[in-house]
XYZ file of C-alpha atoms in Angstrom:
101
model
C -10.879 2.083 11.443
C -7.254 2.430 12.514
C -5.928 -1.027 11.700
C -6.829 -4.006 9.550
C -6.699 -7.378 11.303
C -3.826 -9.731 10.431
C -6.442 -12.176 9.077
C -7.124 -9.690 6.293
C -4.395 -11.422 4.312
C -6.609 -14.517 4.072
C -8.800 -12.799 1.450
C -6.520 -14.022 -1.318
C -9.075 -13.455 -4.115
C -9.528 -9.766 -3.297
C -8.908 -7.718 -6.444
C -9.571 -4.134 -5.294
C -9.188 -2.436 -1.921
C -10.258 1.146 -1.292
C -9.266 2.663 2.060
C -9.358 6.254 0.803
C -9.975 8.755 3.594
C -9.843 6.148 6.348
C -8.087 6.665 9.692
C -5.926 3.606 9.169
C -2.528 3.833 10.863
C -1.049 0.443 9.973
C -1.384 -2.190 7.299
C -0.840 -5.753 8.519
C 2.186 -7.671 7.272
C -0.283 -10.219 5.900
C -1.283 -7.709 3.198
C 1.538 -9.278 1.210
C -0.592 -12.430 0.909
C -3.120 -10.601 -1.292
C -1.582 -12.004 -4.447
C -4.593 -11.185 -6.651
C -4.891 -7.556 -5.554
C -4.710 -5.369 -8.642
C -5.772 -1.985 -7.242
C -5.050 -0.393 -3.868
C -6.329 3.074 -3.019
C -4.774 4.631 0.086
C -5.435 8.265 -0.841
C -5.986 10.716 2.008
C -4.890 8.217 4.657
C -3.324 10.956 6.741
C -2.406 8.666 9.651
C -0.685 5.999 7.538
C 3.063 6.640 7.707
C 4.583 3.370 6.498
C 3.985 0.344 4.332
C 5.133 -3.104 5.476
C 8.114 -4.685 3.692
C 5.803 -7.570 2.693
C 4.114 -5.079 0.370
C 6.360 -6.275 -2.451
C 4.714 -9.709 -2.391
C 1.575 -8.334 -4.082
C 3.005 -9.094 -7.506
C -0.264 -8.528 -9.414
C -0.709 -4.994 -8.081
C -1.112 -2.690 -11.073
C -2.394 0.533 -9.513
C -1.342 2.116 -6.209
C -2.716 5.459 -5.057
C -0.911 7.065 -2.104
C -2.009 10.640 -2.905
C -2.385 12.694 0.268
C -1.100 9.935 2.544
C 1.485 10.522 5.271
C 3.865 7.866 3.954
C 7.433 8.784 4.941
C 9.218 6.259 2.716
C 8.442 3.415 0.354
C 9.678 -0.053 1.300
C 12.542 -1.443 -0.772
C 10.290 -4.350 -1.734
C 8.160 -2.016 -3.873
C 10.682 -2.727 -6.621
C 9.297 -6.285 -6.780
C 5.941 -5.029 -8.072
C 6.624 -5.928 -11.687
C 3.006 -5.347 -12.782
C 2.745 -1.878 -11.228
C 1.707 0.453 -14.015
C 0.337 3.409 -12.054
C 1.784 4.917 -8.872
C 0.249 8.144 -7.567
C 2.384 10.011 -5.028
C 0.806 13.472 -5.350
C 0.627 15.525 -2.148
C 2.816 13.123 -0.173
C 4.706 15.937 1.552
C 6.125 13.642 4.242
C 7.701 11.288 1.708
C 11.415 11.799 2.305
C 13.045 9.024 0.289
C 12.454 6.518 -2.466
C 14.014 3.056 -2.656
C 17.337 2.955 -4.460
C 16.362 -0.049 -6.571
């Protein structure tokens, strides 16, 4: 699995998504439509290098695990995640910058 289809954003009642260890390279922009998503596990997604700017639309997200991912930067919109209580960035060696706000 290297990419989720754009239609993935139609699963608006999805509460948990675990893609740990997958070969995913891209998340669709429509992921921002997952307004009820509370937990997202992207650990060990070594081919995932970026998150879409629409990521900040997931306002109910409380737990985000990026441990071991290849994320290079976090989108500025991550600051809109007012319910985010847990953010795991361990072993994200390619992470070069954090949003200013």
